[in-house]
Steps between C-alpha positions, in 0.01 A plus 500: 500500500634845410508781755189709543472782250519853635420651163204731461192371320559689181874443459453185294594137556678442832794335322596831336670769709343846487648730242713770651313827513164353407193585699328244720184536299645406162358207309723263301511598131411140409174502698286414195478125567432545876227749412350246258517242779298726732244560223455127426474428872230767540299362207521144634389615844217692336361175357484333843153627591357360179639156588332520842163572340537230235601242761181573700687441826434661837738776609696291756519203261627713212762664722609166648537320167667800338777484758557126539491412130753778450717347774515177300627700202744714697646236735733320251633833372552629853688183599735538203560861595574409862744228392681751282519794742448347844234588755303822491631763742286505812394858436369419153329186631311692770398780261380248239295309760339809656418665168374165369262472795366844409457378143297201618249724679503727196406207273200402712371859522565561133334178380189596699518849352506345152187299580328803661592785266638340183846433364556848355389699802680282756827504310490878449440550871811307601697763310517679837830306512632775273491724806593237760808359325691829447397614850656189655814541290519862618451412869731198512738563212531876481414511128249782477267534200517837325246779524333413169423152631368644826277744312363212294380317811168693524426411136577134576260510794227667290545236232467221756189656657329544164584149392384366836149627431471816706266646235340175392610138473439208268140390559606138467747524790404284798617732779688802360540680836663205675700423188635855494609487865666161458667620180665797672609292800650238271685776314667615822619146571602463138727801533658340807583189298645691205720689745601168656624340177675825410676495837590130463675567171710768672579276798565189286586618146588152368160355589197542276274196541569401863356817660190471280465133600534580871246779470259274312524230769430761769207629293371143463507450876296817552246395237462163670431671833252733332328205335454326834368816665258574215338160480749279320633447149310351208709306249208366297561735207476261208765462231438849360525661841827324578642597159426867566654475848817348353514785246454748785779343706749472212440826314333721762728392784826313433611645165374852568670535839829350382503748212426786740768378743757503218395826339383741771841558666637612162223757446437815703243486779273756333512326162430159658204637695359671192543202267329273752187707432482309171373215715164663583471644151532158337257358755235758406537415131492123558204532736301693241590280202499151652307515828231732363540762772329832425673787671319831541631813320660633819684171543640525148611856574686365802671240282605774254651698788704192587631486143596869516696442820680205341606723211599802710684319776646219290615733223730718705637314803811716522281806567328324787806473721628768733864564429742548783 
């Protein structure tokens, strides 16, 4: 195992020393592929809610299977990584486990939000992580977002409120009010997890899969506890239901989080947070086209605001950082 990296988040891969005279907020010139990795990860995560609906599983069951099927996929890769680099540093192990536990609760709340408010609405609402993630990096890592990002926060909040149905919700939604509350709560926990994997990559730069695997196991434990507390788990999903759950676990969990774990440390905090808003945007589109969800005009306006923030914040990350 290599020594813990003391490099700042935006200085590039830990293996490269910082360039003399460069600012701490600089992004590696070759950040195109990492940025693409974040985009693909966001789109895969955006499809997760659709898989939950198509599987017709209860919220605890969907969250439980999502985690433990993903563990089966991640475990062999994590073992190979551990054999190559040794054990995870204790600090990274603890952070991965704690943030993974938060992710497990997030999955249960979010799956119920999907069933209550719809895939598009619930996934837009978890975009509150765009505020939570940079805030945690600022508090614990000292990397402060710039003023443009801070000024965009009210627009982000307005977009989330509109999409959540403040001025009218999809008439076909089962329980839009509860779904909105659960969606926001899950977004807070989601931001905690994204911060956790970001921190793990700084504490253990040679590890990509192992922290994700540890976090997924911790999330699976929390979903099992939630399932027991909420009346048990139902595995009688039929072949179609199981197929959709496997797709959710592989694409909406294992592959997406590994991609994000690899890519996010090589992209600025503000750009990562902004690009992750593609997740709710893709969910809105998929929900309307495939799941037949009918958002109200105000909800579509909220989704457009999200797109605007993605363009503004993601297009000029260097302007979003306060220079020393």
